[in-house]
Amino acid sequence: MSETITSILEEHRSFEPPLGHSGSIASLDAYQALCAEFTEDSDASWGRLANKHLNWNKPFTEVLNRQHAPFFRWFEDGKLNLSENCLDRHIANGLGERNAIIWESEAGLVRHISYNALLADVCRAANAMSALGIEAGDRVIIYMPMIPEAAIAMLACSRIGAIHSVVFGAFSAQALRDRIEDTAARLIITADGGARRGAIHALKPNVDEALSKGCASIEHVLIVNHAGNNVDMRAGRDLDWHDALKAQPDQRPPLSVDSEHPLFILYTSGSTGKPKGILHSTAGYLLWARLTMLWTFDFRAESDVFWCTADVGWITGHTYSVYGPLACGGTTVMYEGVPTYPDPGRLWKLCADHAVTIFYTAPTAIRALIKAGDTWPEQHDLSKLRVLGTVGEPINPEAWMWYRDVIGQGRCPIVDTWWQTETGGHMITPLPFATATKPGSATLPLPGIDAAVVDEYGNEIKKGSGDGGLLVLRQPWPSMLRGIWGDDQRYIDTYWHKFNGSYYFAGDGARCDEDGYFWIMGRVDDVLNVSGHRLGTMEIESALVSHAGVAEAAVVGRPHDIKGEAICAFVTMKKTIDDSMATALAAELRAHVSKEIGAIAKPDDIRFADNLPKTRSGKIMRRLLRDIAAGRDIVSDTSTLEDQSVVQQLQQRR
Ligand code: WT7
């Protein structure tokens, strides 16, 4: 642990929250009062909030069932439907003509979709899925670009109780196949392609390739004709989305499901093995999606325009591009393209054009846009912005300051939100009108969230001691993962084993300062965070080793000023190679990883070696590799190294 948690950031700036506001939690006192309510009786507090914020078809009588811990069950005997809570409910309140989604394509095409129109399409899609035999509990893979149909497909699944699993559109055919096989999905919803940097990124060929081997569970593929790309249609299996929807009525009663009915599976990387299918269920997830919109962003559905730039392929896109804003009856912005197309002013132009009031993005995007220069944001009217958020990785104080000064013009509070795919929604974050912020700190846990920094034995580390430790959550919360799809034991081993079932272990290192503020210090396991994307080193190593010429591979991260971390692979080939072959071979290996996982997993550096540095017992010395990758002096102890000459060779070959 100590190797990862070394640098202690010294940061003393602090910014008071704007005053005179009547936000959802409008003062530190209000925050503390709410926290105290939870300390007093957390079940009663959660129960009160669940009754207040969700529409129930059958009310629950028990808030939390801990009997099968760590398989917790929330609001167990209640019944509801998620799409009804996100759509019908607001329409019944007279909001049918409000914009639910404002979508813009990379080319600049804009669509406004009202709640009425969204519900009609969701019903048609739900009917179309039923017509294909999809029933409650069946899994549906969604492999789409950032287009409204992705949200429609997700909501349509929830309307009939089907479980969606969104696969990020830039993942490879192989990654898609792994997810199809693990979920045993019956249906794939995809598109002919999506826009990326002015070109069309095709999706259907990947689906065809995935289905060419195994994947026997898939019966149908629905294809949204979006990009005007030619698509091979396999008779009997492939259907056009628009044709299928046109044939269906625009009404469909929502299926009332149990609170714990599975809502979605989303794959994320861990330190070992294949990505794990994180399972989320209905009521608790929806409650937290809605509450965190109100608390963290002070979201006001009647006047705010909310834009979270994340793709629906990630948890942030699930909770804050789709479910959170819609659960509140608000307006969410979706953008299909890349942030720097046609120029680095694109995000700021979108904010101005759609009068965005709350903007939520990743530090990596902020860092890239800082590099592009202040003239880009200066060209656009950002005066409507009132809250700015970041997520996905630690934000360096200088990027935080730029975000505050240049984008927020000193006026907008910054909310640095710490959470994970597994937590469903925010856990540690400032409240924009209650919490004083410090650049680089996610500040305090939300009410109801019992976060702590502990040592290896689970003892809390004294606040303000300056020592780092492990971040844990000591009480269950409604939007927590319900397990790993098909692998209960892995769920227990990964998250609960370390502290004997009593704490949830997040996998992050952190430190708590004298004010109780959390400073997240990054992963303590073999998980990399590349541009806010989570990647397992072992996954990349397996991809490399699956290349016929590779004997062994070790992957580590190294600091990168825009991506946060870059991927560095140390590779030994089965046959000896000379330097003249290295460049071509490295390119081949990078392409191979891209094919196995996706372009986001491509190593930035590949270094060939005759041997990897190992201890006498055969363990790869990753610490040493991290030093070499970063170009640092070797700080780790190399006395146990079997072959000392390896280090020199690795340092030379870069
Ligand atoms: C990991 C979770 C949560 C949605 C996006 C990523 C890192 C996340 C922060 C933050 C420092 C952060 C952690 C965490 N992380 N937010 N505000 N400050 N680190 O979700 O792919 O499940 O990754 O991202 O290391 O464990 P994810």
XYZ file of N, CA, C and O in Angstrom, residues 526-597:
288
model
N -4.297 -3.292 -9.198
C -3.707 -3.227 -10.535
C -4.720 -2.734 -11.558
O -4.927 -3.350 -12.605
N -5.378 -1.653 -11.221
C -6.338 -1.047 -12.137
C -5.784 0.306 -12.548
O -5.330 1.077 -11.715
N -5.794 0.574 -13.861
C -5.308 1.868 -14.354
C -6.483 2.785 -14.595
O -7.606 2.341 -14.826
N -6.229 4.070 -14.543
C -7.252 5.054 -14.868
C -6.700 5.907 -16.010
O -5.930 6.825 -15.805
N -7.112 5.563 -17.206
C -6.601 6.221 -18.399
C -7.718 7.112 -18.951
O -8.749 6.607 -19.359
N -7.505 8.400 -18.890
C -8.530 9.358 -19.315
C -9.865 9.084 -18.635
O -10.918 9.176 -19.255
N -9.809 8.752 -17.359
C -11.051 8.490 -16.627
C -11.659 7.145 -16.940
O -12.720 6.802 -16.439
N -11.001 6.342 -17.769
C -11.489 5.003 -18.074
C -10.705 3.977 -17.283
O -9.490 4.029 -17.191
N -11.436 3.049 -16.762
C -10.836 2.072 -15.885
C -10.411 0.847 -16.687
O -11.205 0.279 -17.419
N -9.157 0.462 -16.547
C -8.635 -0.685 -17.293
C -7.787 -1.548 -16.377
O -6.956 -1.040 -15.633
N -7.983 -2.845 -16.446
C -7.187 -3.763 -15.642
C -5.872 -4.068 -16.344
O -5.871 -4.351 -17.536
N -4.766 -3.995 -15.593
C -3.479 -4.304 -16.231
C -3.477 -5.748 -16.728
O -2.939 -6.054 -17.784
N -4.142 -6.624 -15.978
C -4.117 -8.034 -16.356
C -4.881 -8.301 -17.650
O -4.513 -9.165 -18.433
N -5.953 -7.526 -17.836
C -6.733 -7.640 -19.069
C -5.857 -7.314 -20.278
O -5.890 -7.990 -21.297
N -5.061 -6.259 -20.139
C -4.197 -5.842 -21.248
C -3.067 -6.855 -21.425
O -2.702 -7.205 -22.548
N -2.568 -7.362 -20.312
C -1.525 -8.393 -20.401
C -2.061 -9.636 -21.112
O -1.396 -10.193 -21.989
N -3.271 -10.058 -20.774
C -3.855 -11.235 -21.439
C -4.000 -10.986 -22.924
O -3.767 -11.877 -23.741
N -4.411 -9.764 -23.272
C -4.570 -9.436 -24.695
C -3.214 -9.543 -25.390
O -3.105 -10.106 -26.483
N -2.159 -9.035 -24.767
C -0.828 -9.096 -25.378
C -0.356 -10.540 -25.533
O 0.155 -10.939 -26.576
N -0.570 -11.314 -24.492
C -0.078 -12.689 -24.512
C -0.853 -13.551 -25.510
O -0.360 -14.570 -25.992
N -2.064 -13.097 -25.858
C -2.830 -13.861 -26.852
C -2.264 -13.670 -28.264
O -2.695 -14.328 -29.209
N -1.300 -12.792 -28.426
C -0.602 -12.650 -29.712
C 0.406 -13.802 -29.825
O 1.141 -14.076 -28.862
N 0.431 -14.426 -30.978
C 1.213 -15.663 -31.136
C 2.703 -15.490 -30.803
O 3.346 -16.422 -30.335
N 3.244 -14.289 -31.023
C 4.674 -14.109 -30.835
C 5.094 -13.740 -29.417
O 6.278 -13.761 -29.089
N 4.116 -13.404 -28.576
C 4.464 -12.886 -27.249
C 4.637 -14.008 -26.235
O 3.793 -14.901 -26.135
N 5.725 -13.933 -25.490
C 5.943 -14.931 -24.444
C 5.357 -14.453 -23.122
O 4.648 -15.174 -22.435
N 5.632 -13.200 -22.790
C 5.215 -12.703 -21.486
C 5.033 -11.195 -21.561
O 5.729 -10.520 -22.321
N 4.118 -10.680 -20.773
C 3.905 -9.235 -20.784
C 3.561 -8.750 -19.391
O 2.910 -9.450 -18.622
N 4.025 -7.555 -19.060
C 3.636 -6.910 -17.805
C 3.249 -5.472 -18.138
O 3.967 -4.778 -18.853
N 2.094 -5.062 -17.624
C 1.585 -3.734 -17.943
C 1.515 -2.899 -16.672
O 1.028 -3.369 -15.648
N 2.029 -1.690 -16.743
C 1.920 -0.752 -15.615
C 1.494 0.617 -16.136
O 1.535 0.862 -17.340
N 1.102 1.475 -15.226
C 0.756 2.834 -15.609
C 1.937 3.759 -15.371
O 2.812 3.465 -14.561
N 1.975 4.867 -16.111
C 2.938 5.919 -15.791
C 2.196 7.247 -15.884
O 1.218 7.365 -16.636
N 2.644 8.252 -15.145
C 1.929 9.530 -15.145
C 1.883 10.149 -16.546
O 2.854 10.055 -17.296
N 0.743 10.752 -16.882
C 0.588 11.393 -18.186
C -0.179 12.690 -17.965
O -1.192 12.690 -17.268
N 0.300 13.789 -18.553
C -0.285 15.084 -18.158
C -1.710 15.303 -18.644
O -2.442 16.089 -18.053
N -2.161 14.610 -19.664
C -3.548 14.771 -20.081
C -4.403 13.574 -19.704
O -5.487 13.718 -19.130
N -3.892 12.378 -19.965
C -4.695 11.177 -19.697
C -4.712 10.783 -18.221
O -5.425 9.861 -17.846
N -3.910 11.421 -17.406
C -3.804 10.979 -16.020
C -2.782 9.862 -15.924
O -1.734 10.000 -15.320
N -3.113 8.741 -16.558
C -2.161 7.640 -16.631
C -2.033 7.182 -18.070
O -3.018 7.175 -18.817
N -0.833 6.788 -18.454
C -0.618 6.173 -19.759
C -0.279 4.704 -19.519
O 0.141 4.324 -18.431
N -0.493 3.907 -20.566
C -0.285 2.460 -20.439
C 1.106 2.093 -20.959
O 1.441 2.404 -22.097
N 1.886 1.449 -20.123
C 3.221 1.036 -20.530
C 3.324 -0.484 -20.429
O 3.079 -1.054 -19.368
N 3.656 -1.119 -21.556
C 3.738 -2.581 -21.577
C 5.182 -3.022 -21.749
O 5.884 -2.534 -22.630
N 5.609 -3.950 -20.908
C 6.920 -4.581 -21.042
C 6.685 -5.978 -21.595
O 5.883 -6.732 -21.032
N 7.337 -6.266 -22.705
C 7.001 -7.491 -23.426
C 8.255 -8.302 -23.722
O 9.270 -7.758 -24.154
N 8.170 -9.600 -23.504
C 9.215 -10.485 -24.025
C 8.596 -11.332 -25.131
O 7.484 -11.833 -24.990
N 9.330 -11.447 -26.231
C 8.832 -12.217 -27.373
C 9.378 -13.643 -27.282
O 10.409 -13.894 -26.651
N 8.694 -14.553 -27.960
C 9.169 -15.945 -27.949
C 10.513 -16.063 -28.669
O 11.380 -16.817 -28.274
N 10.653 -15.302 -29.766
C 11.937 -15.304 -30.483
C 12.668 -13.997 -30.181
O 12.026 -12.969 -29.999
N 13.969 -14.057 -30.183
C 14.746 -12.844 -29.923
C 14.495 -11.853 -31.058
O 14.411 -12.240 -32.218
N 14.354 -10.584 -30.708
C 14.174 -9.579 -31.754
C 15.320 -8.579 -31.680
O 15.892 -8.363 -30.615
N 15.644 -7.966 -32.812
C 16.650 -6.908 -32.745
C 15.945 -5.560 -32.862
O 14.764 -5.486 -33.197
N 16.671 -4.512 -32.574
C 16.073 -3.181 -32.499
C 15.359 -2.759 -33.778
O 14.386 -2.019 -33.740
N 15.841 -3.241 -34.919
C 15.235 -2.812 -36.182
C 13.797 -3.314 -36.321
O 12.998 -2.766 -37.063
N 13.459 -4.368 -35.605
C 12.103 -4.917 -35.717
C 11.136 -4.263 -34.736
O 9.917 -4.411 -34.850
N 11.703 -3.577 -33.749
C 10.890 -3.158 -32.603
C 9.715 -2.251 -32.979
O 8.598 -2.447 -32.498
N 9.962 -1.278 -33.845
C 8.894 -0.314 -34.157
C 7.701 -0.993 -34.806
O 6.548 -0.789 -34.402
N 7.979 -1.814 -35.809
C 6.887 -2.485 -36.517
C 6.157 -3.456 -35.593
O 4.923 -3.544 -35.595
N 6.932 -4.129 -34.783
C 6.328 -5.107 -33.882
C 5.456 -4.413 -32.826
O 4.362 -4.877 -32.492
N 5.941 -3.293 -32.325
C 5.157 -2.545 -31.332
C 3.824 -2.116 -31.943
O 2.769 -2.228 -31.307
N 3.873 -1.661 -33.189
C 2.632 -1.233 -33.855
C 1.683 -2.421 -33.995
O 0.472 -2.296 -33.777
N 2.251 -3.557 -34.316
C 1.425 -4.754 -34.478
C 0.767 -5.149 -33.145
O -0.408 -5.501 -33.092
N 1.525 -5.050 -32.081
C 0.976 -5.414 -30.771
C -0.096 -4.425 -30.315
O -1.097 -4.810 -29.716
N 0.138 -3.181 -30.623
C -0.872 -2.174 -30.249
C -2.174 -2.447 -30.985
O -3.269 -2.392 -30.405
N -2.063 -2.759 -32.278
C -3.261 -3.065 -33.072
C -3.937 -4.322 -32.522
O -5.176 -4.413 -32.478
N -3.127 -5.240 -32.063
C -3.680 -6.483 -31.530
C -4.498 -6.212 -30.260
O -5.603 -6.729 -30.092
N -3.968 -5.386 -29.373
C -4.701 -5.056 -28.141
C -5.992 -4.312 -28.482
O -7.052 -4.543 -27.898
N -5.897 -3.444 -29.468
C -7.063 -2.692 -29.904
C -8.153 -3.640 -30.383
O -9.334 -3.446 -30.113
N -7.754 -4.671 -31.072
C -8.706 -5.646 -31.592
C -9.286 -6.495 -30.465
O -10.460 -6.840 -30.458
N -8.460 -6.820 -29.495
C -8.917 -7.661 -28.395
C -9.833 -6.910 -27.434
O -10.804 -7.458 -26.939
N -9.503 -5.669 -27.148
C -10.272 -4.921 -26.135
C -10.939 -3.696 -26.746
O -12.152 -3.522 -26.674
